[in-house]
mmCIF file of C-alpha atoms in Angstrom:
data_model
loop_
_atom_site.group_PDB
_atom_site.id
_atom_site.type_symbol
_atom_site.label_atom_id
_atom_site.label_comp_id
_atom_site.label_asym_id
_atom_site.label_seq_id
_atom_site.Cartn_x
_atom_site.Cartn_y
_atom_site.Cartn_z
ATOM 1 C CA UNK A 1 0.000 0.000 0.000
ATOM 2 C CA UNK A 2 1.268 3.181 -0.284
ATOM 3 C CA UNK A 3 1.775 5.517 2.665
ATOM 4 C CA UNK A 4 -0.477 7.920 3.524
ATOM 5 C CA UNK A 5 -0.724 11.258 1.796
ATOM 6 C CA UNK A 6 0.467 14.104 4.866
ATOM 7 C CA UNK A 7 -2.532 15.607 6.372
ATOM 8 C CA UNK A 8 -3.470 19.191 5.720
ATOM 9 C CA UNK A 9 -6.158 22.089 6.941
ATOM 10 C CA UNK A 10 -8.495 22.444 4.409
ATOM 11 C CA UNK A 11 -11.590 24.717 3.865
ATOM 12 C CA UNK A 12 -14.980 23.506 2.887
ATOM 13 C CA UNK A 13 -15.324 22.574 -0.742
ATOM 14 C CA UNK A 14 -18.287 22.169 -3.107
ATOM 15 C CA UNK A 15 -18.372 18.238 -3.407
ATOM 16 C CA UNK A 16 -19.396 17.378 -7.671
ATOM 17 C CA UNK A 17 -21.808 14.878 -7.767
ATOM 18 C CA UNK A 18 -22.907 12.819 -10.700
ATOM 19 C CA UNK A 19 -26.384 10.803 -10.249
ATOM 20 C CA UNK A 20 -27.475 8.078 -12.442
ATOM 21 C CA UNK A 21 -30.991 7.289 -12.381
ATOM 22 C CA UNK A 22 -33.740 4.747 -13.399
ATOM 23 C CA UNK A 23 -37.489 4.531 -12.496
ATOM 24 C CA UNK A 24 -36.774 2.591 -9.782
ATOM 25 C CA UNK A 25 -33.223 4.043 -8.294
ATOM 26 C CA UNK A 26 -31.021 6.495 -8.420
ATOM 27 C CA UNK A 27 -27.213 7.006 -7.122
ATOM 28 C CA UNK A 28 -25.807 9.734 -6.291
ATOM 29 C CA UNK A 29 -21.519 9.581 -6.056
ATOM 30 C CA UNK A 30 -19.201 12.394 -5.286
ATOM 31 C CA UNK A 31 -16.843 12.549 -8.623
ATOM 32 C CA UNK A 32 -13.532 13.233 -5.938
ATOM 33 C CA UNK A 33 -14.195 11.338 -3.218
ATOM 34 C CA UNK A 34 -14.016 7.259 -4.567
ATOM 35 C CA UNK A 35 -16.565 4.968 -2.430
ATOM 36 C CA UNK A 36 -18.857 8.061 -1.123
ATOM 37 C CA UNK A 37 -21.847 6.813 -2.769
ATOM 38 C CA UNK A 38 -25.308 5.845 -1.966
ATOM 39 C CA UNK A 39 -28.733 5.232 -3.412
ATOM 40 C CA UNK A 40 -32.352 6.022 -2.990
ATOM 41 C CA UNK A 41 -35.326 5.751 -4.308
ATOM 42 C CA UNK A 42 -35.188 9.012 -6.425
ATOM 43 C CA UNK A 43 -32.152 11.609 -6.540
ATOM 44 C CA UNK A 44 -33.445 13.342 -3.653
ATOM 45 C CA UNK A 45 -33.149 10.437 -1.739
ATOM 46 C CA UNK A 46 -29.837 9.235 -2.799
ATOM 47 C CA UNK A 47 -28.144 12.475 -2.217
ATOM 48 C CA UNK A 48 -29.728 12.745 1.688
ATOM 49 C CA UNK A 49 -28.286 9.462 2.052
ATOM 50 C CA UNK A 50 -24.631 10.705 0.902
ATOM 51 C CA UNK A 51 -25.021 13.588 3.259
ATOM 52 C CA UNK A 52 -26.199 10.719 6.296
ATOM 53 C CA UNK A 53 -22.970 9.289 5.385
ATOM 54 C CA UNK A 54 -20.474 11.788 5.105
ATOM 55 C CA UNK A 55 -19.219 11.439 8.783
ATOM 56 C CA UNK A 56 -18.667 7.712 7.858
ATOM 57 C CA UNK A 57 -16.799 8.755 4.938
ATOM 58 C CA UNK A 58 -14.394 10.947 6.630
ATOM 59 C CA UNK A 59 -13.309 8.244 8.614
ATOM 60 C CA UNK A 60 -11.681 6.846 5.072
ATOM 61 C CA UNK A 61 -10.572 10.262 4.524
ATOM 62 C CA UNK A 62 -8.475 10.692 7.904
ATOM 63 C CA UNK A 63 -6.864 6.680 6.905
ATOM 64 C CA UNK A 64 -5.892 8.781 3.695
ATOM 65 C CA UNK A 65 -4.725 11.216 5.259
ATOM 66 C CA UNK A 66 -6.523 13.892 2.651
ATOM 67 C CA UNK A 67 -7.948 16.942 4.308
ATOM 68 C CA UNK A 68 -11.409 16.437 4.456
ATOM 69 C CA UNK A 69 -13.819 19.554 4.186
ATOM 70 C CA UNK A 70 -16.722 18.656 2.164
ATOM 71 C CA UNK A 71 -19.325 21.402 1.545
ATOM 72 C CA UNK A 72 -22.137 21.734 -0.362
ATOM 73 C CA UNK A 73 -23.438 18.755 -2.590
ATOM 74 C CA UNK A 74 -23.342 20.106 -5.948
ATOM 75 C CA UNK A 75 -25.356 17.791 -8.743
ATOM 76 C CA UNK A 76 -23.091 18.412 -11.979
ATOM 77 C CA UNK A 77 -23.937 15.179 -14.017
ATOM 78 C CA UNK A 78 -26.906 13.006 -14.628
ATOM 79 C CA UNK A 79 -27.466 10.221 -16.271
ATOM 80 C CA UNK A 80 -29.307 7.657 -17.122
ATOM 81 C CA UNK A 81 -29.450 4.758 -15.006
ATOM 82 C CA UNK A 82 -29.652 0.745 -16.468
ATOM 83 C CA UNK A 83 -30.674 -2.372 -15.135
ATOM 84 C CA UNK A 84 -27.216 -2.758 -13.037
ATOM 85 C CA UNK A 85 -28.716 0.609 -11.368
ATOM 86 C CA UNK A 86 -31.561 -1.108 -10.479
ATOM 87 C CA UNK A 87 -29.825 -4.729 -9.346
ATOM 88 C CA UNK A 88 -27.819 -1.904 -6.689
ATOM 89 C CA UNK A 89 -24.606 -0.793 -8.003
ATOM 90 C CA UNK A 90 -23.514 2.519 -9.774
ATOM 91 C CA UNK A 91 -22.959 0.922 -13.363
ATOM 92 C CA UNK A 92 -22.290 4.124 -15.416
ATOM 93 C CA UNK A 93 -18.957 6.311 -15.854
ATOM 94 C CA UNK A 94 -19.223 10.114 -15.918
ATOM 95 C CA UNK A 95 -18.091 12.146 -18.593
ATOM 96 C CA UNK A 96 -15.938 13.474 -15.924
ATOM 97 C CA UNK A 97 -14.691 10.609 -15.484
ATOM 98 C CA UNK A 98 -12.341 10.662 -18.835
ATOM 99 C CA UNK A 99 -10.281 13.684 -17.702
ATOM 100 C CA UNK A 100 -6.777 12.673 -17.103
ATOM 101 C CA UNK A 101 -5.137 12.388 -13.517
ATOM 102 C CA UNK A 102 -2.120 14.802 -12.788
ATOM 103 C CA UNK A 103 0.463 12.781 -10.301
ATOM 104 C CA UNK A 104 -0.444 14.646 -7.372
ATOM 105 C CA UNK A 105 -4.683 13.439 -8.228
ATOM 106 C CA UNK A 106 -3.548 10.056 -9.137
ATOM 107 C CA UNK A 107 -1.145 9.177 -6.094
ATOM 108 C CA UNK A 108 -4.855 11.194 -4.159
ATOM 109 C CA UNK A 109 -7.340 9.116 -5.682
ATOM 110 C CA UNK A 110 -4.888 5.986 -4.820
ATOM 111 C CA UNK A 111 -4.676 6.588 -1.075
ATOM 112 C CA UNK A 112 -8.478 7.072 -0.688
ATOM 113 C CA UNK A 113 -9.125 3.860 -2.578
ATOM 114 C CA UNK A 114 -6.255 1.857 -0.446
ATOM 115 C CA UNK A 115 -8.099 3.563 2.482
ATOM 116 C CA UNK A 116 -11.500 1.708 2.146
ATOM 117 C CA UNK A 117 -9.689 -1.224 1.850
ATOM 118 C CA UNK A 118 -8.098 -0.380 5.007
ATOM 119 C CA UNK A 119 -11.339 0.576 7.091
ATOM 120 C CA UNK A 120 -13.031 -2.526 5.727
ATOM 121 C CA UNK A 121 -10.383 -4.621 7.492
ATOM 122 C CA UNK A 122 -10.566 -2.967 10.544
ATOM 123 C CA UNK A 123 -14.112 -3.555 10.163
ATOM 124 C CA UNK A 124 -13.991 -7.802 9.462
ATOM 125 C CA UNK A 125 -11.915 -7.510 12.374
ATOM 126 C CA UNK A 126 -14.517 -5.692 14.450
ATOM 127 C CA UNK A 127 -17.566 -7.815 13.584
ATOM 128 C CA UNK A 128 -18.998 -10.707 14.994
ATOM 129 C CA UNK A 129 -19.151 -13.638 12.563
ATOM 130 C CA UNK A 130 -23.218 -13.426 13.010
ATOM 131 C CA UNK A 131 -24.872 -10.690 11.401
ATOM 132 C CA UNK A 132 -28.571 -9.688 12.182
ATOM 133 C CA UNK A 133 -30.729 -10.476 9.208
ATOM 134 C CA UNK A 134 -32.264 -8.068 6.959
ATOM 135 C CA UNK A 135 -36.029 -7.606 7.429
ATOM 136 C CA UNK A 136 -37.055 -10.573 5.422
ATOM 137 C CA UNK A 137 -34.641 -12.899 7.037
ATOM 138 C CA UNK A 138 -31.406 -12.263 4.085
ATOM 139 C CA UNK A 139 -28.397 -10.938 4.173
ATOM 140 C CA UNK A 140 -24.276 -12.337 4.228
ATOM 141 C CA UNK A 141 -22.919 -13.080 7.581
ATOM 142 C CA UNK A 142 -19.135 -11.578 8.220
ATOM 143 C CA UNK A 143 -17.099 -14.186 6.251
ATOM 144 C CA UNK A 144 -19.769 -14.746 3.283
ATOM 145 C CA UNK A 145 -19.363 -10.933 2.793
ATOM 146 C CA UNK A 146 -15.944 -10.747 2.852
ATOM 147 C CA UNK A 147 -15.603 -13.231 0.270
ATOM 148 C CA UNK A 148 -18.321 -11.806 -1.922
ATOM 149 C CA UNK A 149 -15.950 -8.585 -1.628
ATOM 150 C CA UNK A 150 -12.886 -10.888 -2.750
ATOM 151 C CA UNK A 151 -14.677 -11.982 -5.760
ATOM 152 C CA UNK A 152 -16.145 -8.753 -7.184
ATOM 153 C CA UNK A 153 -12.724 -7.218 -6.814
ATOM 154 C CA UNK A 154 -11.360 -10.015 -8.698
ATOM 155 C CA UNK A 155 -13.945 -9.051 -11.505
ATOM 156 C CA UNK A 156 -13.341 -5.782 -11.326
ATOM 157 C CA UNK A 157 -9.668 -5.764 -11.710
ATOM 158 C CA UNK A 158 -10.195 -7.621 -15.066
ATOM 159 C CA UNK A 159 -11.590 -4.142 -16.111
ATOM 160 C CA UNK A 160 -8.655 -2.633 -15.310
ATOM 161 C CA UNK A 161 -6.068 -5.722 -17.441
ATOM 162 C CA UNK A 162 -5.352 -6.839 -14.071
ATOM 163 C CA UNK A 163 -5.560 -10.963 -14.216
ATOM 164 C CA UNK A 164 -4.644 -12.624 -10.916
ATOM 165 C CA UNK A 165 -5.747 -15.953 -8.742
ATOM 166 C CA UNK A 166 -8.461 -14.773 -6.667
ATOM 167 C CA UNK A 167 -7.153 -15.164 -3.054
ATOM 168 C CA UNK A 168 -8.922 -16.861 -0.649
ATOM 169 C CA UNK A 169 -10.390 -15.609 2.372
ATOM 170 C CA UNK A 170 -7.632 -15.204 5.307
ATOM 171 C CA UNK A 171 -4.830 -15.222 2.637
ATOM 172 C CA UNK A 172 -3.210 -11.940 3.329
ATOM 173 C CA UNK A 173 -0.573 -11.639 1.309
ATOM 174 C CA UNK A 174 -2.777 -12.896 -1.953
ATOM 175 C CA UNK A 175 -4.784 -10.465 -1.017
ATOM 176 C CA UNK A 176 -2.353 -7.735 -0.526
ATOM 177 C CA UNK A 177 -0.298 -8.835 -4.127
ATOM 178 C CA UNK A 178 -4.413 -8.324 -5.830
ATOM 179 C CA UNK A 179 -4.962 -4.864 -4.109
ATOM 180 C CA UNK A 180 -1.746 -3.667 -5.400
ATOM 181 C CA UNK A 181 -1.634 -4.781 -8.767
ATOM 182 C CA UNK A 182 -5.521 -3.263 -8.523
ATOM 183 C CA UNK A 183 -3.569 0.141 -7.463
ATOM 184 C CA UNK A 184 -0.795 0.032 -9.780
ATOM 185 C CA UNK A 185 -3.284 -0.063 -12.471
ATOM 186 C CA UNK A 186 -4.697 3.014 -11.278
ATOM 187 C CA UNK A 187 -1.349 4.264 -10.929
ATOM 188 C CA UNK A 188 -0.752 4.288 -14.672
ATOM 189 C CA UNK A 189 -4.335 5.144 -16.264
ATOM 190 C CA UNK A 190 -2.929 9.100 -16.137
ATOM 191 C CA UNK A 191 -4.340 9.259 -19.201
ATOM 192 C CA UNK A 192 -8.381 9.045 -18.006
ATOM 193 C CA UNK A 193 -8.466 6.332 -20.817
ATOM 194 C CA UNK A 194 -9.555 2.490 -19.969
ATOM 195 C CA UNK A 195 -6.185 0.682 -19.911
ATOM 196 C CA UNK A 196 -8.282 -2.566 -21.584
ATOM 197 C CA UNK A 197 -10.626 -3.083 -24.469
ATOM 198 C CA UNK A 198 -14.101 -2.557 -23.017
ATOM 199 C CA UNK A 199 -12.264 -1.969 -19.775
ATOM 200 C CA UNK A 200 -13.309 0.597 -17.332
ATOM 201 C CA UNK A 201 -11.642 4.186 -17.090
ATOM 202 C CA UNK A 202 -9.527 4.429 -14.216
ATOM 203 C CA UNK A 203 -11.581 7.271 -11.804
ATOM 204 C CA UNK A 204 -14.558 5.220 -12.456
ATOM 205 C CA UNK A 205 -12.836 1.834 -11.158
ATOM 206 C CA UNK A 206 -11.995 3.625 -8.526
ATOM 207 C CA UNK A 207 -15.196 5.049 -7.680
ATOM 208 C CA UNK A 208 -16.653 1.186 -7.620
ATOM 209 C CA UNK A 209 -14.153 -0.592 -5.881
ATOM 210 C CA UNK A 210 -14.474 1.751 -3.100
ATOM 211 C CA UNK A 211 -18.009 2.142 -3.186
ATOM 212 C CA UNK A 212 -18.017 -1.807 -3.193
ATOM 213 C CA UNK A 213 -15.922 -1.952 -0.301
ATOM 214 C CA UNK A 214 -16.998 0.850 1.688
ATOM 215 C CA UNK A 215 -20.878 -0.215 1.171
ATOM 216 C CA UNK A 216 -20.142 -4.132 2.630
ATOM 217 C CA UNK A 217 -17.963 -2.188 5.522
ATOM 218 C CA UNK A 218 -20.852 -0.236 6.351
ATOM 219 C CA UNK A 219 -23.613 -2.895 5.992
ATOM 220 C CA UNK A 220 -21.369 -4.870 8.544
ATOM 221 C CA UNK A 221 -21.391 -2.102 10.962
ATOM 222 C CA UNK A 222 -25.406 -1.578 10.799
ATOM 223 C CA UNK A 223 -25.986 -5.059 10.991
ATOM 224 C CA UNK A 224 -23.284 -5.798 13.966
ATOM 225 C CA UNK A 225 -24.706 -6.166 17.027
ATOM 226 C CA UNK A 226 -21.633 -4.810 18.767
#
């Protein structure tokens, strides 16, 4: 991982927002800030649950170590949503999202994603193997989760030309070896281009992986009965 970015004051900032929305669901997800995303049932809804979240959020900030003064939620993008939208995951890049990276953005937008990954540990850690079950009786338990998270990343770094063994659960150094090689490939999309045929571009990988890992960290949490 790489070390974390020195912390500095900051003032508040207008936070850009892109929201893709269907009928049935909208997300709302902060363009700078990888992994601060949420949904609702409308935009409305899906930005009020970013704000409801943005203490949570600045805990992976402070792991960053990037000064963290978000201000007003500014909607600067909208589009339209698809049927991943609807299954529950953002599943559209932003035009934003094919600017290029200077260093200083890219080494940013690195830290913040190696962050989540780093407040989802210390959330496995933290949780009880037994979750409380969702209202209808579903939902993962702590391990079940975690793996689910292994796997998707493992997907996702395919969009990103990144082809490793998936590591199994509790193997810490396969997992570290994926998370790098996931970072590294961040590391050299400066260009805001995917880095694979039909691949993703790099600030919207980053933007799921973290929102991935952030949103089974936080689902542990709420359904923890610590």
């Amino acid at each position: 991982m790489l070390p974390p970015m020195p912390a500095r004051s900051a003032a508040p900032r207008s936070v850009r927002v892109c929201v893709e929305a269907t009928a049935k669901r909208a997300f709302a997800s902060a363009l700078d800030w990888p992994g601060w995303c949420r949904s609702g049932k409308d935009e409305h809804a899906a930005v009020d649950a970013m704000l409801d979240h943005m203490e949570r959020y600045r805990v992976v900030a402070r792991a960053a170590a990037v000064p963290f003064a978000a201000g007003e939620l500014s909607v600067v993008e909208r589009l339209p949503g698809s049927a991943t939208t609807d299954f529950g995951a953002p599943g559209t890049a932003a035009a934003a999202e094919s600017e290029p990276l200077t260093g200083a953005e890219a080494r940013r937008l690195i830290s913040l994603v190696a962050a989540a990954w780093t407040v989802f540990d210390d959330v496995v850690a933290a949780t009880p193997a037994s979750l409380r079950k969702g209202p209808r009786g579903g939902g993962r338990d702590r391990d079940a989760m975690a793996e689910h998270v292994l796997a998707a990343e493992h997907a996702y770094a395919r969009k990103l030309g990144v082809r490793l063994k998936q590591p199994r659960l509790g193997d810490a150094g396969g997992t570290m070896a994926a998370r790098e090689a996931i970072l590294e490939a961040l590391r050299s999309g400066r260009s805001g281009e995917a880095l694979v045929d039909r691949g993703w571009l790099p600030r919207y990988a980053a933007r799921r992986i973290a929102w991935h890992v952030l949103d089974h960290a936080w689902e542990m949490e709420d359904r923890s009965d610590r």
